[in-house]
Structure formats: C-alpha cells, structure tokens
Coordinates of C-alpha atoms in Angstrom, one line a residue:
Chain G
M5 CA -8.8 -9.3 -0.7
D6 CA -8.9 -9.8 -4.4
F7 CA -12.2 -9.6 -6.3
L8 CA -12.4 -12.5 -8.6
N9 CA -15.4 -12.6 -11.0
S10 CA -15.2 -13.0 -14.8
Q11 CA -18.5 -11.2 -15.1
Q12 CA -17.1 -8.1 -13.5
L13 CA -13.6 -7.5 -14.7
T14 CA -11.2 -5.2 -12.7
Y15 CA -7.7 -3.7 -13.3
Q16 CA -6.3 -7.1 -12.2
D17 CA -8.0 -9.0 -15.0
G18 CA -7.5 -9.5 -18.7
Y19 CA -10.1 -10.9 -21.2
L20 CA -9.1 -12.5 -24.4
H21 CA -11.1 -13.4 -27.5
A22 CA -9.8 -15.2 -30.6
F23 CA -11.4 -14.3 -33.9
R24 CA -12.1 -17.3 -36.1
A25 CA -13.9 -15.6 -38.9
P26 CA -13.1 -12.4 -40.9
G27 CA -15.4 -9.5 -40.6
V28 CA -16.2 -6.3 -38.7
Y29 CA -17.0 -6.6 -35.1
E30 CA -18.3 -3.9 -32.9
Y31 CA -17.8 -4.1 -29.2
R32 CA -19.0 -2.2 -26.1
V33 CA -17.6 -1.7 -22.7
L34 CA -20.5 -2.5 -20.3
F35 CA -21.1 -2.2 -16.6
L36 CA -24.4 -4.1 -16.1
P37 CA -25.3 -7.7 -16.4
P38 CA -26.4 -9.3 -19.6
G39 CA -30.0 -8.2 -20.6
Y40 CA -29.4 -4.6 -19.5
E41 CA -27.6 -3.4 -22.6
G42 CA -30.4 -0.9 -23.3
S43 CA -29.5 1.0 -20.2
E44 CA -25.8 1.3 -21.2
P45 CA -24.1 4.0 -23.3
D46 CA -24.4 3.0 -27.0
I47 CA -20.7 3.6 -27.8
T48 CA -19.1 0.9 -29.8
Y49 CA -15.5 0.3 -31.0
T50 CA -14.4 -1.6 -34.0
I51 CA -12.3 -4.6 -34.7
H52 CA -11.6 -5.4 -38.3
V53 CA -10.6 -9.0 -38.9
G54 CA -9.1 -9.8 -42.3
K55 CA -9.0 -13.2 -43.8
E56 CA -5.3 -13.5 -44.3
G57 CA -4.5 -14.9 -41.0
N58 CA -2.3 -17.7 -39.7
E59 CA -3.6 -21.2 -38.7
I60 CA -5.3 -21.8 -35.4
G61 CA -2.8 -21.6 -32.6
K62 CA -0.5 -19.3 -34.6
G63 CA -2.3 -16.0 -34.4
S64 CA -0.9 -12.7 -33.2
Q65 CA -1.8 -10.8 -30.0
H66 CA -3.4 -7.4 -30.0
D67 CA -3.7 -5.5 -26.7
V68 CA -6.5 -3.1 -26.1
V69 CA -5.8 -0.9 -22.9
L70 CA -8.9 0.5 -21.3
H71 CA -8.3 3.8 -19.6
W72 CA -10.8 4.9 -17.0
N73 CA -12.1 8.4 -17.5
A74 CA -13.9 9.5 -14.3
S75 CA -15.5 12.6 -15.8
Q76 CA -17.1 10.7 -18.6
H77 CA -17.7 7.6 -16.4
A78 CA -16.3 5.5 -19.2
Y79 CA -13.5 3.3 -20.2
L80 CA -11.7 4.6 -23.3
P81 CA -9.9 2.0 -25.3
D82 CA -6.5 2.4 -26.7
P83 CA -6.3 1.8 -29.6
V84 CA -9.8 2.9 -30.5
S85 CA -9.9 0.4 -33.4
V86 CA -8.1 -2.8 -34.1
T87 CA -7.1 -4.4 -37.3
A88 CA -6.4 -8.1 -37.0
Q89 CA -6.4 -11.2 -39.1
V90 CA -8.3 -14.5 -38.7
N91 CA -7.1 -16.5 -35.6
D92 CA -5.5 -13.4 -34.1
Y93 CA -6.7 -12.6 -30.6
V94 CA -7.4 -9.5 -28.7
I95 CA -6.8 -9.1 -25.0
W96 CA -8.5 -6.2 -23.1
H97 CA -7.2 -5.0 -19.8
V98 CA -7.4 -1.8 -17.7
E99 CA -4.8 0.7 -16.8
T100 CA -5.9 3.1 -14.1
D101 CA -4.4 5.3 -11.4
T102 CA -7.4 4.8 -9.1
S103 CA -8.6 1.5 -7.7
A104 CA -12.1 3.1 -7.6
A105 CA -12.6 2.4 -11.4
P106 CA -15.7 0.2 -11.7
P107 CA -15.7 -3.4 -12.9
Y108 CA -16.7 -3.9 -16.5
G109 CA -17.5 -6.4 -19.2
I110 CA -16.7 -6.6 -23.0
R111 CA -19.4 -7.6 -25.4
G112 CA -18.8 -7.9 -29.2
E113 CA -21.2 -8.3 -32.1
S114 CA -21.1 -9.0 -35.8
D115 CA -23.7 -7.9 -38.2
T116 CA -26.1 -10.6 -37.1
H117 CA -25.4 -11.7 -33.5
T118 CA -23.3 -11.5 -30.3
V119 CA -20.0 -13.1 -30.9
F120 CA -18.2 -12.7 -27.7
D121 CA -19.1 -11.6 -24.1
S122 CA -16.8 -11.6 -21.1
R123 CA -19.8 -11.9 -18.8
G124 CA -20.4 -15.4 -20.3
M125 CA -17.2 -16.6 -22.0
G126 CA -17.3 -18.8 -25.1
Q127 CA -15.1 -21.5 -26.4
H128 CA -11.4 -20.4 -26.6
D129 CA -12.0 -17.3 -24.6
V130 CA -9.5 -16.6 -21.8
L131 CA -9.6 -14.9 -18.4
T132 CA -6.4 -13.7 -16.7
H133 CA -6.2 -12.5 -13.1
M134 CA -3.2 -11.2 -11.3
F135 CA -3.5 -12.0 -7.6
L136 CA -2.3 -9.2 -5.3
S137 CA -3.6 -10.4 -1.9
P138 CA -2.7 -13.7 -0.3
G139 CA -5.4 -16.2 0.7
E140 CA -7.4 -19.2 -0.4
Y141 CA -9.6 -18.3 -3.4
H142 CA -12.3 -20.9 -3.9
Y143 CA -14.2 -20.3 -7.1
R144 CA -17.0 -21.9 -9.1
I145 CA -17.4 -22.4 -12.8
N146 CA -21.0 -21.6 -13.8
E147 CA -21.9 -21.9 -10.1
Q148 CA -21.2 -25.6 -10.3
A149 CA -17.8 -27.2 -10.3
E150 CA -15.2 -25.7 -7.9
G151 CA -11.6 -24.9 -8.0
V152 CA -9.2 -23.2 -5.7
V153 CA -6.2 -20.9 -6.1
L154 CA -3.9 -20.8 -3.1
V155 CA -2.0 -17.6 -2.9
A156 CA 1.0 -17.2 -0.6
S157 CA 2.4 -13.9 0.4
H158 CA 5.6 -12.7 -1.4
Q159 CA 6.7 -10.8 1.7
N160 CA 9.0 -13.6 3.0
L161 CA 10.5 -14.5 -0.3
P162 CA 13.8 -13.1 -1.6
Y163 CA 13.1 -10.9 -4.6
E164 CA 14.8 -13.2 -7.0
V165 CA 12.7 -16.2 -5.9
H166 CA 9.6 -14.1 -6.1
A167 CA 10.4 -12.9 -9.6
E168 CA 11.2 -16.4 -10.8
R169 CA 7.8 -17.6 -9.6
A170 CA 6.0 -14.6 -11.0
A171 CA 7.4 -15.4 -14.4
Q172 CA 5.2 -18.4 -14.5
A173 CA 1.5 -18.1 -15.2
P174 CA -0.4 -21.3 -14.3
L175 CA -2.9 -22.4 -17.0
V176 CA -6.3 -23.8 -16.0
H177 CA -8.3 -25.5 -18.7
I178 CA -12.0 -25.4 -18.4
A179 CA -13.8 -28.2 -20.2
K180 CA -17.5 -28.9 -19.8
G181 CA -17.5 -26.6 -16.7
I182 CA -14.7 -28.5 -14.9
P183 CA -11.4 -26.7 -14.1
N184 CA -8.2 -28.6 -14.7
P185 CA -6.2 -28.5 -12.5
R186 CA -8.6 -27.9 -9.7
S187 CA -6.0 -26.5 -7.4
V188 CA -3.2 -24.0 -8.2
E189 CA -0.6 -22.7 -5.8
I190 CA 1.0 -19.3 -6.5
V191 CA 2.4 -16.2 -4.8
T192 CA 1.1 -12.7 -4.9
G193 CA 2.0 -11.0 -8.1
Q194 CA 1.4 -14.2 -10.1
T195 CA -1.2 -14.4 -12.8
V196 CA -3.5 -17.4 -13.3
V197 CA -4.9 -18.0 -16.8
W198 CA -8.2 -19.7 -17.3
F199 CA -8.7 -21.1 -20.8
V200 CA -12.2 -22.2 -22.0
E201 CA -11.2 -25.2 -23.9
E202 CA -14.8 -26.4 -24.2
G203 CA -18.0 -24.7 -23.2
D204 CA -20.2 -21.7 -23.6
H205 CA -21.5 -19.0 -21.3
V206 CA -18.7 -19.8 -18.8
T207 CA -18.4 -17.7 -15.7
I208 CA -15.7 -17.9 -13.0
S209 CA -16.5 -16.3 -9.6
S210 CA -15.2 -16.7 -6.1
I211 CA -17.7 -18.4 -3.9
K212 CA -16.8 -17.0 -0.4
E213 CA -14.5 -14.5 1.3
P214 CA -10.8 -15.7 0.9
V215 CA -9.3 -17.0 4.1
S216 CA -6.4 -15.0 5.3
N217 CA -3.3 -17.2 4.8
S218 CA 0.3 -16.7 5.7
R219 CA 1.5 -19.6 3.6
H220 CA 5.1 -19.6 2.5
Chain Y
M114 CA -5.6 52.3 60.8
D115 CA -3.7 49.8 58.6
A116 CA -2.4 46.3 58.7
T117 CA 0.5 44.6 56.9
I118 CA 0.8 41.2 55.4
A119 CA 4.2 39.9 54.4
V120 CA 4.8 36.9 52.1
S121 CA 8.2 35.4 51.9
E122 CA 9.9 34.1 48.7
S123 CA 8.9 30.6 49.9
G124 CA 5.3 31.7 50.4
A125 CA 5.3 33.5 47.0
N126 CA 6.6 30.2 45.4
Q127 CA 3.6 28.4 46.8
L128 CA 1.3 31.0 45.5
M129 CA 2.9 30.9 42.2
Q130 CA 2.7 27.1 41.9
K131 CA -1.0 27.3 42.6
L132 CA -1.4 29.9 39.9
L133 CA 0.6 27.8 37.4
A134 CA -1.5 24.7 38.1
G135 CA -4.4 26.6 36.5
E136 CA -2.6 27.7 33.5
S137 CA -2.9 25.3 30.5
I138 CA -4.2 25.7 27.0
S139 CA -4.9 23.6 23.9
K140 CA -5.3 24.7 20.3
S141 CA -5.4 23.2 16.8
G142 CA -4.3 24.3 13.3
S143 CA -3.6 22.9 9.9
S144 CA -1.9 23.8 6.6
S145 CA -0.7 22.3 3.4
W146 CA 2.8 22.1 1.9
G147 CA 2.7 20.6 -1.6
P148 CA 1.4 17.1 -1.3
F149 CA 1.4 17.1 2.4
T150 CA -1.5 18.4 4.6
V151 CA -0.5 18.7 8.2
G152 CA -2.7 19.1 11.2
Y153 CA -1.5 19.9 14.6
D154 CA -3.0 19.8 18.1
V155 CA -1.0 21.7 20.8
N156 CA -1.4 21.1 24.5
V157 CA 0.7 23.3 26.9
A158 CA 1.0 23.3 30.7
L159 CA 3.3 25.2 33.1
S160 CA 5.1 23.9 36.2
G161 CA 8.1 24.4 38.4
G162 CA 10.1 27.6 38.6
T163 CA 11.5 29.5 41.6
I164 CA 10.5 33.0 42.8
E165 CA 13.0 35.7 43.5
L166 CA 11.5 38.9 45.0
I167 CA 13.4 42.0 44.0
D168 CA 13.0 44.9 46.3
A169 CA 11.5 48.4 45.6
P170 CA 11.9 50.5 43.7
L171 CA 12.0 47.8 41.1
N172 CA 9.2 45.7 42.8
I173 CA 9.9 42.8 40.5
V174 CA 8.7 39.2 40.9
R175 CA 11.3 37.2 39.0
L176 CA 10.3 33.6 38.0
H177 CA 13.4 31.4 37.3
N178 CA 13.3 28.3 35.2
L179 CA 9.6 28.0 34.7
N180 CA 9.0 24.9 32.7
I181 CA 6.7 25.1 29.7
A182 CA 5.9 21.6 28.5
G183 CA 3.4 20.0 26.2
N184 CA 2.8 17.9 23.2
V185 CA 2.0 18.6 19.6
G186 CA -0.1 15.9 18.0
V187 CA 0.8 16.1 14.3
F188 CA -1.1 14.4 11.5
F189 CA 0.6 14.1 8.2
T190 CA -1.8 13.3 5.3
F191 CA -0.5 12.7 1.8
D192 CA -1.4 10.9 -1.4
L193 CA 1.3 8.6 -2.7
G194 CA -0.2 9.0 -6.2
Q195 CA 0.8 12.7 -6.1
I196 CA 4.4 11.9 -5.3
L197 CA 5.2 8.5 -6.9
P198 CA 5.0 7.5 -10.6
Q199 CA 2.7 4.7 -11.6
I200 CA 4.2 1.3 -11.2
C201 CA 3.2 -1.7 -13.4
I202 CA 4.0 -5.2 -12.5
P203 CA 5.5 -7.5 -13.3
P204 CA 8.6 -5.6 -14.5
F205 CA 9.0 -8.4 -17.2
Q206 CA 6.7 -10.1 -19.7
V207 CA 4.9 -13.3 -18.7
C208 CA 3.8 -15.4 -21.6
V209 CA 2.0 -18.7 -21.7
D210 CA 1.3 -21.0 -24.6
I211 CA -2.4 -21.7 -24.9
P212 CA -3.6 -24.4 -27.2
F213 CA -5.8 -23.2 -30.2
I214 CA -4.7 -19.6 -29.3
G215 CA -0.9 -19.3 -29.4
K216 CA 1.6 -17.5 -27.2
V217 CA -0.4 -15.2 -24.9
C218 CA 1.5 -12.5 -22.9
T219 CA -0.5 -11.6 -19.9
P220 CA -1.1 -8.0 -19.1
Q221 CA 0.9 -6.0 -16.7
V222 CA -1.1 -4.6 -13.8
C223 CA -0.5 -1.0 -13.0
I224 CA -0.9 -0.6 -9.3
P225 CA -3.2 2.2 -8.2
W226 CA -1.8 3.9 -5.1
P227 CA -4.0 3.8 -2.0
P228 CA -6.2 6.6 -0.9
P229 CA -4.4 9.4 1.0
I230 CA -2.8 8.1 4.2
T231 CA -2.7 9.9 7.5
I232 CA 0.2 9.3 9.9
P233 CA -0.1 10.6 13.5
I234 CA 3.1 11.6 15.2
N235 CA 3.6 13.0 18.7
L236 CA 6.1 15.7 19.3
P237 CA 6.6 16.4 22.9
F238 CA 8.4 19.6 23.8
S239 CA 9.8 21.2 27.0
V240 CA 11.5 24.5 27.5
N241 CA 12.6 26.4 30.6
V242 CA 12.2 30.2 30.6
S243 CA 12.7 33.0 33.1
A244 CA 10.4 36.0 33.2
D245 CA 9.9 39.1 35.2
F246 CA 6.6 40.3 36.5
G247 CA 5.6 43.7 37.8
L248 CA 3.3 44.2 40.8
S249 CA 0.1 46.1 40.7
V250 CA -3.0 46.3 42.9
K251 CA -6.4 46.1 41.4
D252 CA -9.9 46.9 42.7
A253 CA -11.9 43.8 41.7
G254 CA -15.2 44.9 43.1
S255 CA -15.6 42.9 46.3
A256 CA -12.0 42.2 46.6
W257 CA -8.5 43.6 46.2
E258 CA -6.1 41.8 44.0
V259 CA -2.3 41.9 44.0
D260 CA -1.6 41.2 40.3
L261 CA 1.4 40.1 38.3
L262 CA 1.9 41.6 34.8
V263 CA 4.6 40.1 32.7
F264 CA 7.4 42.2 31.1
P265 CA 8.3 41.2 27.5
F266 CA 10.5 38.1 27.6
S267 CA 12.2 35.9 25.1
L268 CA 10.6 32.6 24.3
L269 CA 12.1 30.3 21.7
I270 CA 10.2 27.2 20.6
D271 CA 12.2 25.1 18.1
L272 CA 10.8 21.8 17.0
S273 CA 13.4 21.3 14.2
P274 CA 15.3 18.6 16.2
M275 CA 12.1 16.5 15.9
A276 CA 12.6 16.2 12.1
S277 CA 14.2 12.8 12.4
V278 CA 11.2 11.5 14.4
I279 CA 8.9 12.6 11.6
I280 CA 11.1 11.2 8.9
N281 CA 11.5 7.8 10.6
Q282 CA 7.7 7.4 11.2
I283 CA 6.8 8.3 7.6
E284 CA 9.5 6.1 6.2
T285 CA 8.3 3.2 8.2
T286 CA 4.7 3.7 7.2
V287 CA 5.5 4.1 3.5
D288 CA 7.9 1.1 3.6
G289 CA 5.1 -1.0 5.0
I290 CA 2.7 0.0 2.3
L291 CA 5.1 -0.6 -0.5
N292 CA 6.2 -3.9 0.9
S293 CA 2.7 -5.2 0.5
I294 CA 2.9 -4.7 -3.3
P295 CA 4.3 -7.7 -5.0
L296 CA 7.2 -7.6 -7.5
I297 CA 8.6 -4.1 -6.6
G298 CA 11.2 -5.3 -4.1
G299 CA 14.0 -3.8 -6.0
L300 CA 12.1 -0.5 -6.2
I301 CA 11.0 0.0 -2.7
A302 CA 14.0 1.8 -1.3
W303 CA 14.0 4.1 -4.4
L304 CA 10.3 4.9 -4.0
V305 CA 10.6 5.5 -0.3
N306 CA 13.4 7.9 -1.0
M307 CA 11.1 9.7 -3.4
V308 CA 8.6 10.3 -0.6
L309 CA 11.3 11.4 1.8
G310 CA 12.8 13.6 -0.8
A311 CA 9.4 15.3 -1.3
L312 CA 9.1 15.6 2.5
S313 CA 12.5 17.0 3.2
S314 CA 11.9 19.9 0.8
V315 CA 9.1 21.1 3.0
L316 CA 9.8 19.7 6.4
S317 CA 11.8 22.7 7.8
A318 CA 9.0 25.0 6.7
I319 CA 6.4 22.7 8.4
L320 CA 8.4 22.5 11.7
S321 CA 8.9 26.3 11.6
T322 CA 5.2 26.9 11.2
I323 CA 4.3 24.4 14.0
S324 CA 7.0 26.0 16.3
S325 CA 5.6 29.5 15.7
F326 CA 2.1 28.1 16.4
V327 CA 3.2 26.6 19.6
H328 CA 5.0 29.9 20.6
D329 CA 1.8 31.8 19.8
V330 CA -0.3 29.4 21.8
I331 CA 2.0 29.7 24.8
L332 CA 1.7 33.5 24.7
L333 CA -2.1 33.1 24.8
L334 CA -1.8 32.0 28.5
D335 CA -2.9 34.8 30.7
L336 CA 0.3 34.6 32.7
F337 CA 2.2 35.7 29.5
S338 CA -0.1 38.3 28.4
P339 CA 1.4 41.8 28.6
T340 CA -2.1 43.3 29.0
I341 CA -3.9 40.8 31.3
P342 CA -2.9 41.1 35.0
V343 CA -3.0 37.8 36.7
P344 CA -4.0 37.7 40.4
L345 CA -1.4 36.3 42.8
L346 CA -3.1 37.3 46.1
T347 CA -6.7 38.2 46.7
F348 CA -8.1 39.9 49.8
A349 CA -11.9 40.3 50.4
K350 CA -12.6 43.9 51.0
T351 CA -14.9 43.1 54.0
Q352 CA -13.0 41.3 56.7
A353 CA -14.6 39.8 59.9
M354 CA -12.9 41.4 62.9
L355 CA -15.2 40.0 65.7
P356 CA -17.4 36.9 65.1
A357 CA -21.1 37.1 66.0
G358 CA -21.7 36.4 69.6
G359 CA -25.5 35.7 69.3
P360 CA -28.7 37.1 67.8
S361 CA -28.1 40.5 69.5
D362 CA -24.4 40.5 69.0
P363 CA -23.7 40.5 65.2
E364 CA -20.4 40.0 63.5
V365 CA -18.2 43.1 63.5
D366 CA -16.6 43.7 60.1
I367 CA -14.0 46.0 58.8
T368 CA -13.5 47.2 55.3
I369 CA -10.2 47.4 53.5
A370 CA -10.5 50.9 51.9
A371 CA -7.2 50.7 50.0
L372 CA -4.4 48.2 49.4
G373 CA -0.7 48.8 48.6
A374 CA 1.8 46.2 47.5
A375 CA 5.6 46.3 47.3
I376 CA 8.6 44.2 47.8
N377 CA 10.8 44.8 50.8
D378 CA 13.6 42.7 52.2
H379 CA 12.7 40.0 49.6
E380 CA 9.2 39.8 51.0
L381 CA 6.0 40.7 49.2
V382 CA 4.4 43.2 51.5
A383 CA 0.7 44.1 51.2
T384 CA -0.4 47.1 53.3
A385 CA -4.2 47.5 53.9
D386 CA -5.9 50.7 54.9
F387 CA -9.1 50.1 56.8
A388 CA -12.1 52.4 56.6

C-alpha cells in the first residue's frame, strides 16, 4: 500500500515551492520532524532567486532530483545549486533504485527566517503523489478535514486507456484546511496534485490503512 | 558336517526388494551463476528391478531395470535490479496548470525493483539402470554375511529436458511482478525477455551442475559404492539345533564355522560348515 504523508516524502512524491521574493535561500534535506533540526546534518544547498522574473502564474519550473546515497545516508541533490527568478518554482523529487531510501523533508531559509518547509506547507506550496497501489486512501488535512483518493487497479485496463488516464493529474485545492474536491478517482500510475491555495503549516496524511479494492 | 541353503531368483528378488527399501538419501547444495543463486535439495529412492543369477565361475547377481527416482527441489533467487534497467513512469510528461504557479510538470517516478525473489521449482527425475554385483562372504562378528559389491556401471542423469519447466515458472513469476507496475504494459514482454535472456545464458550450466550433483548423490548410496559391501543374506553364527527341554535339558546349539556362497543353476547357494 502507498505511504501518503506530506511530512515524510518518498520516491512517489514531489514537493514544490514558488519563490515570490529575490534572494539567496539555503535549504536542507531532513529526516526528523520539525524541532529536531539540531540533530540533523548541517549540509545546505543554495537557491539563487533573481529579481527579473515573470508575473505570478508565469514562472518557470526547476527540477531538483534527490539521489539517495546509502553509504553517506544522505540525499544528494542534482543540481547542487539552482538559479531561478522571482515567481519561478522548484520541485524536489527522489530517484532511487532502492525502495528502502528513507522518507525526507525539505526546509529552506533566507537570511532571517524559515521560508518553506515541506513538513508544514505554506501558501502556494504543492504536493504531488503518484499512486502505485490500488485502494481507498482516506486522508486528513492538518488532522482535521478529510478527503479520499479512490485508486483503481490498472491491471484490467487496456494499455491505451490506462495511458490516457495517467496523462491526467487531478488537482485538489486546499483552502483553509478543506480539500476541494474532497473525492478523487484515479487508476494506479496516476498522480494527484494538492495545491495549498490558502493556508499555512498544511499537512496531508492518510488516516488509516487503505482498504484493498478491485475497482475498475 | 555342512548344510546348504539355496535361494532361487524369485527369492533373491524378494531379498533385493527388502534391501532396496532401505536405500534412500537426501542432500543439498547451492551455487551462483551471474545474478542467479540456485539452491537444490535432492531426494533419491530405489525400487523395482529384477534379479538374474549368473552361475559360477562368474557368480554375478545382475539387477535389471532398477528404478532410481527422486525429486530435486530447486530454488532460484535473483534480483531484478541486477538484470533490468531502471524504469521511470509515466513514459510521457504529465503537466497541470496550477493557479498562481503556472504549468507544473509532475515528476516521473523511477520504480525501484523489489528485493531478490526466490522461485521454488520441483524437478522430478526417474531413470532405470542395470548393474552387476559380485558375491562375497564376510565375517561380521556374530554373523556371516553374503554381501553384494557393485561393479562399475554407467549412470547418466540428465535434467536438461527440465529447462522448459524452469523457464516457464520464472517467466510466469516475473510477468506477475511486472504486471503489478503501472504504465509499463508495452514494456513487460521486453523486460521478461531480458530476464529469460540472462537465464538462458546460464541455464545449461545450472542444469549440468545439478545433474552431476544428483549423480554423485546416487553414488553415495551403499548399494552403488564399489568399496562398501551390502549384505543380502545374514546368518547368525550360532544356530539352535535342539530347543531346550527343561531346566536340565538346555538348548543345543551348533556354530557355523565357515560359510561359502556361489551361484549354481541360477540359484544362490550358501554352504555352511559347522564346527
């Protein structure tokens, strides 16, 4: 069964943050909950954000791929540093040849304060999750409002039908802790995108073991 | 004074069947060929056969069509990650327009292959052989034995016809694993063929090794040892001639001082000299 938790990202997840202000941001790849940063390796990576960006909604995407290095017990980002412009956005995701790579979080800071943290998403942050196992995934936003993702198995679908559905990524808006739409139906191999339209310190986590489901 | 006991071919058959019932063996082994680690458990038992008694001076007990049968439990263990390339899905870009952000293309997910899988496969085998045995008499302390000692014989164990069984089982298992991964439908047959291609390059070596192992295990049976005589008939040295008649009339025993064995007129003849 899939592991769905925005506070502990896996190779099935992506985390996106849009940069609204120019500056130099240092981010870390973390394994522990907020408050335990002192116990984590103090290795930071840099994102340079210039002021010559496009208007909001017209930025460019920058991908940072995290490669798991078992001998160092660390995720190594590629590229090591990013140069972007205002209103551009960075999406972090993992590539690994072992499913044993641990869940992680991304936390970024400016000179003065924490600017973004995947373990508590801010406004306009985005979580993506590709569902690989069928089932009913009930989840909560901030341990309060509930939503559900109904994932049907691809195994009875012709490949063409499967691919056509997988080309669509349903978008769930989160405003004031409420997901909209509350229910999404997909097939395995499809990605759901949660967008924090309004809110702060937003977490998304499944609330019980998914029910095994042979929906078609 | 002497006595003679004659055992016909039919009687010798019965003695042989009793001997065969006690002859069985099990052994295990393992080895690796490239990405494949193969464990094998062999069980062997003997049955059937018909005795032909060949007269002196040859004195040969010939066993026709003895059935050597058993099973090899084979365990194939391999890591798909050592054979297959990494596959990332979907094989096309998926993008979505997000307000206040822009067009976001969601990441591909590169599928980590599962931990090493182990596939058990049973390979039954059965072969009929004929073997000649020489006769000898052995002083076994409190008894005399008429023993058989095998002459070298040809034994061929060839499991190569079982290759298709192995390939089918591995193909079915790998196909099942790959089918559980979404969006690789068009690749599954290709990926299965990659595994089978890796397997086929070592399969004949694997089967040859297992065949040799089975052959060697069979030859560990006492019946097939050229150095370990196997008793066919046993006579206690002390034989009761007259039973006891009472406290003052004890049992009268006689002792077999020497024993000879030969085949005459297709009968196994044991001649006992009494002391």
